[in-house]
Amino acid sequence: MQQPQQEMSFLNHLEILRWHIIRSIIVVAIVSLLAFFFKSYIFKYIILPHTEGKFPTYQFFCKVGRFFGTETDFCNEKLPLIIQNRTMTGQFSATLWISFWTGVVIGFPYLMYEMWKFVAPGLYDNERRLARGFIGITSLLFLIGVLFGYYIIAPLSIHFFATYSVVEGAEQMIKNEIDIASYIDMLRSSVISCGLIFELPVVIYFLAKLGVVTPSFMRKYRKHAIVLTLLLSAIITPPDVASQVIVSIPILLLYEASIFVAKYVQRKQELN
């Protein structure tokens, strides 16, 4: 097993890191610029469909309700809310932010590639061979998390707050006229936070490599993890039990998968 590449000075590390960051910014900027030119398509088919009853998630829960003989708010043709702009630069700012986050999401695999290229010189040869797997796994987990946030967390949250009223029938007196910035912020936080949460197995892998966590430690505190998961689900979802259960299940599965990851790392270290 060969040793890591020759050590460099702190300033040399900073210089290399600077160029990794610059290349990452350039890629995100290019994708964001392309997204800006396709803003109409992105808003029409990706951002705003959550306000329509024909969104796949709403149709699914509508069919589930009808299967059990109940008619739910998910069956409405349109959510009772109006997206509005109340500032001069509101729509332009919304376009810039959506373009930026589109650049981050689409450019995420390249960001992981640049991060790996920065840390790879300090690893052994056999560890560098994991580069392709690292980029692929982190990108896949992030994509799954983004899709989960887009199709589960975001629609459930938007639907709940759009249909919530302080008094039954109050929608005639109090109309939900939501500022576009608030709407986009909820959509963005749901999607990006889920994308990052789904990186848990990768985080555990590196913590296990550093000896910070072990499989026995994670099994010992499994009950605590369940409580924290329920709390996290309560924070990122609407305050109803069904939504919290739907969100907590994949997070708990990720935790169990992370235990196997930590066990794999521990076994590899024992063999070496």
XYZ file of N, CA and C in Angstrom:
816
model
N 0.844 -1.195 0.000
C 0.000 0.000 0.000
C 0.878 1.243 0.000
N 0.701 2.087 -0.999
C 1.519 3.284 -1.104
C 1.034 4.353 -0.128
N 1.962 5.199 0.242
C 1.640 6.286 1.159
C 0.931 7.410 0.409
N 0.249 8.303 1.125
C -0.345 9.477 0.478
C 0.732 10.318 -0.190
N 0.307 11.167 -1.079
C 1.246 12.022 -1.790
C 1.991 12.929 -0.812
N 3.110 13.446 -1.247
C 3.976 14.258 -0.388
C 3.220 15.452 0.178
N 3.475 15.728 1.461
C 2.776 16.806 2.140
C 3.166 18.158 1.535
N 2.183 19.048 1.494
C 2.402 20.399 0.981
C 2.230 21.391 2.116
N 2.672 22.606 1.851
C 2.524 23.657 2.850
C 1.066 24.091 2.953
N 0.767 24.778 4.024
C -0.608 25.256 4.252
C -1.051 26.198 3.144
N -0.150 27.063 2.687
C -0.490 28.017 1.629
C -0.764 27.300 0.304
N 0.008 26.221 0.049
C -0.237 25.446 -1.168
C -1.609 24.779 -1.126
N -1.983 24.294 0.047
C -3.317 23.707 0.215
C -4.400 24.749 -0.048
N -4.195 25.946 0.472
C -5.176 27.014 0.256
C -5.285 27.374 -1.223
N -4.158 27.385 -1.918
C -4.169 27.705 -3.341
C -4.926 26.645 -4.135
N -4.691 25.385 -3.811
C -5.400 24.298 -4.501
C -6.898 24.356 -4.184
N -7.213 24.589 -2.902
C -8.621 24.692 -2.504
C -9.304 25.840 -3.234
N -8.585 26.944 -3.404
C -9.157 28.112 -4.092
C -9.577 27.758 -5.512
N -8.748 27.008 -6.214
C -9.075 26.660 -7.593
C -10.203 25.635 -7.662
N -10.288 24.753 -6.682
C -11.435 23.829 -6.634
C -12.731 24.614 -6.434
N -12.676 25.601 -5.552
C -13.869 26.419 -5.290
C -14.228 27.243 -6.524
N -13.221 27.816 -7.185
C -13.474 28.632 -8.375
C -14.134 27.799 -9.470
N -13.612 26.589 -9.715
C -14.207 25.730 -10.746
C -15.637 25.335 -10.376
N -15.876 25.085 -9.089
C -17.228 24.742 -8.649
C -18.182 25.912 -8.871
N -17.732 27.120 -8.536
C -18.563 28.311 -8.728
C -18.868 28.525 -10.205
N -17.866 28.294 -11.058
C -18.061 28.478 -12.505
C -19.138 27.519 -13.026
N -19.068 26.256 -12.601
C -20.062 25.271 -13.057
C -21.459 25.644 -12.580
N -21.582 26.002 -11.293
C -22.888 26.402 -10.762
C -23.399 27.641 -11.490
N -22.492 28.585 -11.785
C -22.881 29.816 -12.480
C -23.372 29.518 -13.896
N -22.699 28.598 -14.593
C -23.108 28.260 -15.964
C -24.484 27.601 -15.971
N -24.686 26.637 -15.070
C -25.989 25.970 -14.996
C -27.070 26.956 -14.565
N -26.730 27.849 -13.631
C -27.705 28.856 -13.187
C -28.086 29.793 -14.326
N -27.105 30.157 -15.153
C -27.380 31.032 -16.292
C -28.316 30.343 -17.284
N -28.080 29.060 -17.544
C -28.970 28.309 -18.428
C -30.375 28.220 -17.833
N -30.436 27.992 -16.512
C -31.739 27.917 -15.842
C -32.476 29.246 -15.937
N -31.729 30.356 -15.891
C -32.362 31.677 -15.985
C -33.053 31.843 -17.337
N -32.436 31.350 -18.389
C -33.028 31.478 -19.727
C -34.231 30.551 -19.905
N -34.291 29.489 -19.088
C -35.427 28.566 -19.150
C -36.366 28.779 -17.968
N -36.394 29.989 -17.438
C -37.177 30.289 -16.241
C -38.664 30.007 -16.425
N -39.201 30.309 -17.593
C -40.636 30.095 -17.828
C -40.991 28.620 -17.692
N -40.159 27.765 -18.287
C -40.403 26.324 -18.207
C -40.276 25.837 -16.759
N -39.228 26.300 -16.060
C -38.987 25.853 -14.689
C -40.129 26.267 -13.776
N -40.582 27.506 -13.872
C -41.671 27.961 -13.005
C -42.982 27.270 -13.353
N -43.250 27.098 -14.640
C -44.533 26.536 -15.060
C -44.653 25.056 -14.740
N -43.562 24.300 -14.933
C -43.647 22.845 -14.810
C -42.971 22.272 -13.563
N -42.196 23.081 -12.832
C -41.499 22.567 -11.653
C -41.875 23.304 -10.370
N -41.939 24.627 -10.417
C -42.165 25.414 -9.200
C -43.646 25.546 -8.842
N -44.476 25.900 -9.798
C -45.877 26.222 -9.513
C -46.857 25.049 -9.517
N -46.537 23.883 -10.071
C -47.501 22.775 -10.073
C -47.991 22.341 -8.699
N -47.252 22.675 -7.632
C -47.700 22.302 -6.293
C -48.989 23.016 -5.894
N -49.375 24.034 -6.631
C -50.622 24.744 -6.312
C -51.812 24.150 -7.060
N -51.580 23.159 -7.911
C -52.644 22.557 -8.708
C -53.029 21.190 -8.147
N -54.312 20.881 -8.206
C -54.803 19.608 -7.695
C -54.335 18.409 -8.496
N -53.880 18.641 -9.708
C -53.427 17.533 -10.553
C -51.985 17.111 -10.268
N -51.359 17.730 -9.292
C -50.008 17.323 -8.926
C -50.045 15.860 -8.485
N -49.095 15.017 -8.938
C -49.146 13.568 -8.674
C -49.357 13.189 -7.217
N -48.715 13.897 -6.290
C -48.858 13.570 -4.869
C -50.286 13.771 -4.403
N -50.935 14.871 -4.810
C -52.317 15.130 -4.429
C -53.250 14.085 -5.024
N -53.020 13.712 -6.270
C -53.854 12.713 -6.914
C -53.731 11.359 -6.218
N -52.486 11.040 -5.776
C -52.276 9.767 -5.083
C -53.077 9.723 -3.779
N -52.963 10.774 -2.949
C -53.672 10.790 -1.677
C -55.183 10.915 -1.881
N -55.595 11.539 -2.971
C -57.016 11.601 -3.297
C -57.552 10.202 -3.576
N -56.802 9.424 -4.357
C -57.216 8.054 -4.681
C -57.216 7.175 -3.443
N -56.232 7.390 -2.558
C -56.192 6.625 -1.310
C -57.426 6.936 -0.470
N -57.779 8.224 -0.383
C -58.963 8.615 0.372
C -60.238 8.009 -0.208
N -60.365 8.050 -1.513
C -61.549 7.482 -2.159
C -61.600 5.966 -1.996
N -60.429 5.331 -1.947
C -60.385 3.883 -1.736
C -61.000 3.517 -0.395
N -60.771 4.395 0.610
C -61.335 4.155 1.935
C -62.703 4.834 2.116
N -63.243 5.348 1.019
C -64.594 5.904 1.048
C -64.711 7.303 1.598
N -63.627 8.080 1.534
C -63.674 9.458 2.027
C -63.200 10.419 0.943
N -63.770 11.608 0.956
C -63.364 12.657 0.018
C -62.515 13.666 0.783
N -61.296 13.876 0.343
C -60.366 14.746 1.059
C -60.102 16.023 0.273
N -59.412 16.958 0.931
C -59.021 18.204 0.269
C -58.022 17.960 -0.854
N -57.391 16.784 -0.858
C -56.439 16.475 -1.921
C -57.126 16.331 -3.275
N -58.446 16.167 -3.260
C -59.188 15.980 -4.504
C -59.594 17.306 -5.152
N -59.289 18.437 -4.502
C -59.638 19.739 -5.068
C -58.837 19.989 -6.352
N -59.451 20.662 -7.301
C -58.779 20.957 -8.561
C -57.645 21.955 -8.380
N -57.797 22.844 -7.406
C -56.776 23.865 -7.157
C -56.731 24.179 -5.684
N -55.535 24.422 -5.169
C -55.399 24.785 -3.765
C -55.934 26.199 -3.537
N -56.540 26.432 -2.373
C -57.104 27.752 -2.074
C -56.042 28.769 -1.689
N -55.170 29.087 -2.611
C -54.174 30.113 -2.356
C -53.815 30.810 -3.657
N -53.343 32.032 -3.510
C -52.924 32.842 -4.644
C -51.467 33.237 -4.432
N -50.623 32.933 -5.415
C -49.227 33.354 -5.348
C -49.129 34.766 -5.907
N -48.602 35.672 -5.106
C -48.544 37.065 -5.539
C -47.149 37.647 -5.321
N -46.904 38.750 -6.001
C -45.654 39.487 -5.841
C -45.981 40.877 -5.304
N -45.320 41.261 -4.208
C -45.651 42.539 -3.569
C -44.492 43.522 -3.572
N -43.410 43.193 -4.257
C -42.280 44.118 -4.335
C -41.872 44.290 -5.788
N -41.218 45.395 -6.086
C -40.819 45.690 -7.459
C -39.866 44.623 -8.015
N -38.954 44.178 -7.170
C -37.939 43.223 -7.634
C -38.279 41.779 -7.267
N -39.485 41.552 -6.768
C -39.854 40.231 -6.260
C -39.700 39.110 -7.269
N -40.289 39.277 -8.449
C -40.238 38.213 -9.447
C -38.821 38.012 -9.986
N -38.088 39.116 -10.143
C -36.709 39.000 -10.622
C -35.842 38.289 -9.586
N -36.021 38.643 -8.310
C -35.259 37.990 -7.241
C -35.605 36.504 -7.161
N -36.894 36.202 -7.319
C -37.314 34.800 -7.295
C -36.661 34.019 -8.427
N -36.563 34.636 -9.590
C -35.923 33.981 -10.737
C -34.446 33.731 -10.459
N -33.774 34.713 -9.860
C -32.351 34.551 -9.552
C -32.123 33.415 -8.561
N -32.944 33.363 -7.513
C -32.762 32.330 -6.498
C -33.075 30.942 -7.045
N -34.136 30.836 -7.822
C -34.478 29.541 -8.411
C -33.378 29.094 -9.374
N -32.837 30.037 -10.145
C -31.749 29.707 -11.059
C -30.527 29.227 -10.284
N -30.214 29.898 -9.189
C -29.062 29.515 -8.377
C -29.226 28.112 -7.803
N -30.383 27.828 -7.194
C -30.585 26.522 -6.580
C -30.688 25.419 -7.622
N -31.169 25.761 -8.811
C -31.150 24.796 -9.911
C -29.714 24.451 -10.268
N -28.848 25.475 -10.285
C -27.436 25.247 -10.551
C -26.790 24.365 -9.497
N -27.159 24.557 -8.233
C -26.606 23.747 -7.144
C -27.056 22.294 -7.270
N -28.350 22.084 -7.516
C -28.892 20.723 -7.585
C -28.309 19.967 -8.778
N -28.334 20.588 -9.946
C -27.831 19.912 -11.149
C -26.309 19.770 -11.102
N -25.645 20.766 -10.548
C -24.186 20.719 -10.484
C -23.638 19.969 -9.287
N -24.512 19.371 -8.469
C -24.074 18.691 -7.248
C -23.045 17.595 -7.515
N -23.226 16.735 -8.528
C -22.197 15.712 -8.786
C -20.820 16.318 -9.055
N -20.785 17.433 -9.778
C -19.492 18.061 -10.044
C -18.906 18.672 -8.771
N -19.754 19.215 -7.908
C -19.275 19.756 -6.631
C -18.636 18.652 -5.802
N -19.255 17.469 -5.808
C -18.687 16.328 -5.083
C -17.368 15.883 -5.721
N -17.306 15.967 -7.033
C -16.076 15.603 -7.749
C -14.928 16.530 -7.331
N -15.193 17.820 -7.278
C -14.155 18.776 -6.885
C -13.743 18.567 -5.434
N -14.701 18.250 -4.580
C -14.376 18.009 -3.181
C -13.488 16.777 -3.043
N -13.838 15.735 -3.813
C -13.023 14.519 -3.753
C -11.613 14.766 -4.294
N -11.497 15.528 -5.368
C -10.196 15.826 -5.946
C -9.310 16.577 -4.954
N -9.940 17.332 -4.054
C -9.154 18.084 -3.066
C -8.624 17.166 -1.966
N -9.462 16.205 -1.520
C -9.048 15.349 -0.405
C -8.292 14.110 -0.879
N -8.444 13.732 -2.165
C -7.846 12.489 -2.661
C -6.327 12.424 -2.509
N -5.572 13.516 -2.752
C -4.107 13.424 -2.619
C -3.645 13.012 -1.229
N -4.462 13.209 -0.211
C -4.082 12.838 1.145
C -4.471 11.421 1.516
N -4.997 10.656 0.546
C -5.455 9.299 0.811
C -4.500 8.280 0.206
N -4.642 7.044 0.647
C -3.872 5.948 0.076
C -4.452 5.571 -1.292
N -3.664 4.830 -2.070
C -4.083 4.476 -3.419
C -5.394 3.699 -3.432
N -5.534 2.733 -2.516
C -6.762 1.941 -2.506
C -7.969 2.786 -2.115
N -7.731 3.854 -1.329
C -8.836 4.738 -0.952
C -9.215 5.660 -2.116
N -8.240 6.009 -2.940
C -8.535 6.857 -4.091
C -9.407 6.131 -5.116
N -9.317 4.812 -5.124
C -10.125 4.054 -6.084
C -11.610 4.143 -5.773
N -11.929 4.600 -4.581
C -13.333 4.753 -4.203
C -13.947 6.034 -4.753
N -13.160 6.834 -5.490
C -13.636 8.133 -5.967
C -14.918 8.006 -6.764
N -14.906 7.084 -7.746
C -16.099 6.939 -8.580
C -17.299 6.528 -7.739
N -17.078 5.617 -6.803
C -18.186 5.202 -5.948
C -18.676 6.335 -5.070
N -17.755 7.118 -4.542
C -18.132 8.236 -3.665
C -18.998 9.241 -4.402
N -18.558 9.640 -5.585
C -19.310 10.634 -6.359
C -20.673 10.089 -6.747
N -20.704 8.835 -7.185
C -21.969 8.240 -7.604
C -22.946 8.083 -6.455
N -22.458 7.599 -5.306
C -23.343 7.363 -4.160
C -23.865 8.671 -3.585
N -22.969 9.654 -3.391
C -23.428 10.929 -2.840
C -24.414 11.618 -3.773
N -24.168 11.541 -5.071
C -25.076 12.162 -6.041
C -26.419 11.457 -6.053
N -26.393 10.117 -5.991
C -27.640 9.353 -5.999
C -28.469 9.631 -4.751
N -27.814 9.631 -3.585
C -28.520 9.900 -2.335
C -29.103 11.310 -2.337
N -28.329 12.266 -2.839
C -28.823 13.641 -2.895
C -30.024 13.743 -3.822
N -29.958 13.075 -4.973
C -31.069 13.099 -5.921
C -32.319 12.474 -5.320
N -32.154 11.335 -4.645
C -33.306 10.686 -4.000
C -33.911 11.608 -2.950
N -33.051 12.266 -2.163
C -33.536 13.201 -1.158
C -34.267 14.373 -1.765
N -33.736 14.903 -2.867
C -34.388 16.026 -3.559
C -35.763 15.608 -4.076
N -35.842 14.439 -4.683
C -37.126 13.949 -5.194
C -38.112 13.698 -4.049
N -37.596 13.170 -2.938
C -38.456 12.941 -1.769
C -39.006 14.260 -1.237
N -38.132 15.259 -1.161
C -38.580 16.573 -0.702
C -39.568 17.209 -1.662
N -39.328 17.023 -2.975
C -40.181 17.652 -3.986
C -41.556 17.006 -4.068
N -41.598 15.669 -3.977
C -42.857 14.956 -4.174
C -43.583 14.596 -2.873
N -42.892 14.686 -1.733
C -43.535 14.329 -0.469
C -43.602 15.517 0.496
N -42.427 16.017 0.897
C -42.395 17.064 1.925
C -43.038 18.359 1.433
N -42.595 18.849 0.281
C -43.097 20.125 -0.221
C -44.610 20.112 -0.464
N -45.161 19.138 -1.195
C -46.607 19.159 -1.420
C -47.425 19.004 -0.141
N -46.962 18.155 0.789
C -47.695 18.004 2.042
C -47.690 19.310 2.841
N -46.535 19.972 2.873
C -46.435 21.232 3.611
C -47.269 22.322 2.949
N -47.108 22.467 1.636
C -47.845 23.509 0.921
C -49.349 23.269 1.008
N -49.759 22.015 0.850
C -51.187 21.697 0.915
C -51.759 21.981 2.301
N -51.006 21.604 3.339
C -51.499 21.814 4.701
C -51.713 23.300 4.984
N -50.706 24.114 4.714
C -50.815 25.536 5.036
C -51.764 26.271 4.094
N -51.942 25.744 2.874
C -52.881 26.380 1.947
C -54.323 26.120 2.346
N -54.576 24.942 2.925
C -55.946 24.573 3.289
C -56.273 24.841 4.755
N -55.261 25.227 5.536
C -55.503 25.495 6.954
C -56.237 26.821 7.134
N -57.191 26.823 8.042
C -57.910 28.066 8.362
C -58.159 28.119 9.859
N -58.168 29.317 10.416
C -58.318 29.474 11.863
C -59.710 29.084 12.333
N -60.702 29.287 11.456
C -62.087 28.947 11.764
C -62.693 28.312 10.522
N -63.549 27.339 10.716
C -64.191 26.695 9.579
C -64.977 27.719 8.771
N -64.700 27.786 7.485
C -65.356 28.761 6.623
C -64.658 30.104 6.597
N -63.516 30.207 7.301
C -62.815 31.493 7.376
C -62.162 31.869 6.059
N -62.052 30.892 5.115
C -61.415 31.204 3.843
C -62.186 32.241 3.054
N -63.459 32.434 3.407
C -64.246 33.482 2.758
C -63.852 34.862 3.270
N -63.336 34.911 4.494
C -62.942 36.187 5.090
C -61.428 36.394 5.063
N -60.686 35.298 5.189
C -59.228 35.372 5.199
C -58.708 34.571 4.014
N -58.175 35.249 3.036
C -57.678 34.579 1.844
C -56.166 34.385 1.933
N -55.723 33.243 1.483
C -54.295 32.940 1.474
C -53.659 33.519 0.214
N -53.190 34.737 0.331
C -52.469 35.385 -0.765
C -50.989 35.383 -0.385
N -50.284 34.368 -0.871
C -48.923 34.078 -0.429
C -47.909 34.817 -1.294
N -46.953 35.461 -0.652
C -45.891 36.129 -1.389
C -45.020 35.085 -2.069
N -44.583 35.361 -3.271
C -43.809 34.401 -4.046
C -42.511 34.004 -3.335
N -41.926 34.938 -2.591
C -40.685 34.638 -1.864
C -40.937 33.601 -0.772
N -42.083 33.721 -0.064
C -42.426 32.767 0.986
C -42.696 31.391 0.400
N -43.396 31.353 -0.723
C -43.708 30.085 -1.383
C -42.425 29.376 -1.831
N -41.544 30.107 -2.478
C -40.296 29.523 -2.975
C -39.408 29.086 -1.817
N -39.415 29.858 -0.723
C -38.595 29.511 0.437
C -39.030 28.172 1.022
N -40.345 27.934 1.113
C -40.831 26.657 1.632
C -40.468 25.516 0.698
N -40.616 25.739 -0.603
C -40.273 24.706 -1.579
C -38.777 24.404 -1.539
N -37.969 25.464 -1.499
C -36.512 25.276 -1.490
C -36.042 24.554 -0.235
N -36.526 24.999 0.926
C -36.077 24.392 2.179
C -36.480 22.925 2.249
N -37.652 22.586 1.730
C -38.104 21.191 1.742
C -37.211 20.324 0.865
N -36.898 20.817 -0.306
C -36.132 20.026 -1.275
C -34.659 19.911 -0.866
N -34.016 21.040 -0.569
C -32.585 21.023 -0.260
C -32.309 20.319 1.070
N -33.148 20.557 2.079
C -32.917 19.916 3.378
C -33.020 18.401 3.265
N -33.983 17.907 2.481
C -34.103 16.456 2.301
C -32.901 15.905 1.542
N -32.433 16.652 0.543
C -31.253 16.219 -0.190
C -30.051 16.056 0.730
N -29.889 16.971 1.681
C -28.760 16.900 2.620
C -28.973 15.823 3.674
N -30.211 15.643 4.139
C -30.496 14.611 5.135
C -30.195 13.223 4.591
N -30.450 13.023 3.305
C -30.225 11.713 2.705
C -28.737 11.403 2.518
N -27.865 12.356 2.840
C -26.423 12.112 2.804
C -25.926 11.504 4.110
N -26.829 11.155 5.006
C -26.445 10.624 6.314
C -25.498 9.424 6.228
N -25.758 8.421 5.371
C -24.812 7.291 5.294
C -23.400 7.714 4.906
N -23.277 8.711 4.038
C -21.950 9.191 3.633
C -21.255 9.864 4.809
N -22.009 10.673 5.555
C -21.445 11.340 6.736
C -20.982 10.304 7.755
N -21.812 9.285 7.979
C -21.452 8.235 8.936
C -20.208 7.486 8.478
N -20.072 7.289 7.173
C -18.893 6.602 6.630
C -17.608 7.325 7.053
N -17.578 8.639 6.859
C -16.365 9.392 7.196
C -16.176 9.502 8.711
N -17.271 9.621 9.471
C -17.149 9.645 10.929
C -16.630 8.316 11.454
N -17.082 7.220 10.801
C -16.588 5.903 11.207
C -15.115 5.748 10.853
N -14.705 6.293 9.712
C -13.292 6.245 9.327
C -12.421 6.978 10.339
N -12.962 8.059 10.894
C -12.218 8.844 11.875
C -12.330 8.263 13.277
N -13.187 7.248 13.441
C -13.361 6.629 14.746
C -14.294 7.389 15.667
N -15.035 8.334 15.125
C -15.955 9.134 15.947
C -17.182 8.326 16.335
N -17.702 7.502 15.395
C -18.861 6.656 15.669
C -18.521 5.209 15.352
N -19.198 4.297 16.021
C -19.030 2.865 15.797
C -20.410 2.225 15.679
N -20.498 1.035 15.101
C -21.809 0.355 15.010
C -22.447 0.142 16.374
N -21.644 -0.242 17.369
C -22.188 -0.471 18.714
C -22.740 0.817 19.309
N -22.046 1.927 19.048
C -22.513 3.234 19.536
C -23.868 3.582 18.914
N -24.000 3.347 17.616
C -25.241 3.688 16.927
C -26.384 2.772 17.361
N -26.077 1.494 17.617
C -27.124 0.582 18.100
C -27.558 0.950 19.515
N -26.587 1.353 20.325
C -26.884 1.705 21.713
C -27.833 2.895 21.789
N -27.634 3.860 20.892
C -28.445 5.078 20.928
C -29.516 5.085 19.834
N -29.957 3.898 19.416
C -30.995 3.789 18.396
C -32.302 4.439 18.877
N -32.673 4.201 20.136
C -33.910 4.781 20.665
C -33.844 6.308 20.679
N -32.674 6.825 21.032
C -32.509 8.274 21.015
C -32.625 8.802 19.581
N -32.080 8.029 18.635
C -32.166 8.442 17.230
C -33.609 8.468 16.755
N -34.407 7.519 17.227
C -35.826 7.491 16.846
C -36.527 8.745 17.343
N -36.240 9.129 18.585
C -36.861 10.343 19.150
C -36.426 11.578 18.365
N -35.124 11.665 18.055
C -34.622 12.803 17.290
C -35.224 12.831 15.886
N -35.414 11.649 15.303
C -36.025 11.571 13.976
C -37.447 12.089 13.994
N -38.201 11.708 15.018
C -39.582 12.190 15.135
C -39.610 13.706 15.338
N -38.655 14.209 16.117
C -38.581 15.657 16.321
C -38.235 16.364 15.018
N -37.266 15.810 14.278
C -36.879 16.386 12.995
C -38.048 16.343 12.017
N -38.774 15.238 11.997
C -39.936 15.119 11.117
C -41.002 16.141 11.476
N -41.153 16.388 12.766
C -42.142 17.375 13.203
C -41.753 18.787 12.789
N -40.427 19.031 12.673
C -39.955 20.364 12.305
C -40.123 20.629 10.811
N -39.792 19.636 9.985
C -39.771 19.867 8.541
C -41.071 19.488 7.855
N -42.070 19.030 8.616
C -43.355 18.677 8.009
C -44.481 19.442 8.688
N -45.673 19.442 8.082
C -46.834 20.050 8.735
C -47.148 19.319 10.038
N -47.811 19.994 10.983
C -48.089 19.380 12.288
C -49.234 18.371 12.261
N -49.123 17.333 11.447
C -50.092 16.245 11.490
C -49.338 14.928 11.517
N -49.913 13.947 12.202
C -49.222 12.689 12.471
C -48.875 11.939 11.188
N -49.795 11.926 10.233
C -49.573 11.169 9.002
C -48.319 11.643 8.268
N -48.171 12.961 8.131
C -47.007 13.508 7.432
C -45.714 13.183 8.175
N -45.759 13.255 9.510
C -44.562 12.978 10.302
C -44.137 11.525 10.177
N -45.109 10.623 10.131
C -44.791 9.203 9.971
C -44.188 8.949 8.595
N -44.785 9.554 7.557
C -44.295 9.372 6.193
C -42.851 9.822 6.074
N -42.502 10.917 6.734
C -41.141 11.460 6.648
C -40.171 10.673 7.522
N -40.619 10.241 8.695
C -39.721 9.571 9.638
C -39.268 8.200 9.141
N -40.099 7.518 8.360
C -39.753 6.163 7.895
C -38.462 6.148 7.078
N -38.332 6.961 6.014
C -37.067 6.923 5.263
C -35.866 7.380 6.076
N -36.064 8.307 7.015
C -34.938 8.756 7.839
C -34.459 7.627 8.748
N -35.395 6.873 9.310
C -35.032 5.728 10.142
C -34.339 4.649 9.312
N -34.805 4.448 8.092
C -34.150 3.483 7.201
C -32.717 3.926 6.882
N -32.531 5.236 6.697
C -31.188 5.766 6.458
C -30.292 5.531 7.675
N -30.870 5.668 8.862
C -30.094 5.437 10.085
C -29.660 3.984 10.168
N -30.574 3.061 9.854
C -30.234 1.643 9.888
C -29.175 1.330 8.830
N -29.309 1.938 7.652
C -28.307 1.742 6.606
C -26.953 2.275 7.053
N -26.972 3.372 7.804
C -25.721 3.958 8.295
C -25.019 3.036 9.288
N -25.800 2.247 10.033
C -25.195 1.277 10.956
C -24.404 0.233 10.176
N -24.984 -0.229 9.068
C -24.275 -1.196 8.219
C -23.023 -0.566 7.600
N -23.121 0.714 7.259
C -21.950 1.418 6.709
C -20.840 1.487 7.743
N -21.197 1.848 8.985
C -20.200 1.925 10.058
C -19.600 0.545 10.341
N -20.445 -0.501 10.257
C -19.953 -1.862 10.480
C -18.982 -2.264 9.381
N -19.282 -1.876 8.142
C -18.395 -2.171 7.007
C -17.038 -1.489 7.193
N -17.061 -0.229 7.591
C -15.809 0.515 7.803
C -14.995 -0.124 8.929
N -15.659 -0.486 10.007
C -14.963 -1.114 11.140
C -14.317 -2.433 10.740
N -15.032 -3.232 9.931
C -14.502 -4.508 9.490
C -13.285 -4.318 8.594
N -13.352 -3.334 7.688
C -12.222 -3.049 6.799
C -10.999 -2.611 7.595
N -11.224 -1.800 8.623
C -10.100 -1.338 9.430
C -9.473 -2.474 10.235
N -10.306 -3.408 10.700
C -9.779 -4.540 11.441
C -8.944 -5.447 10.550
N -9.356 -5.593 9.300
C -8.606 -6.439 8.355
C -7.264 -5.813 7.976
N -7.241 -4.463 7.955
C -6.003 -3.773 7.624
C -5.072 -3.683 8.825
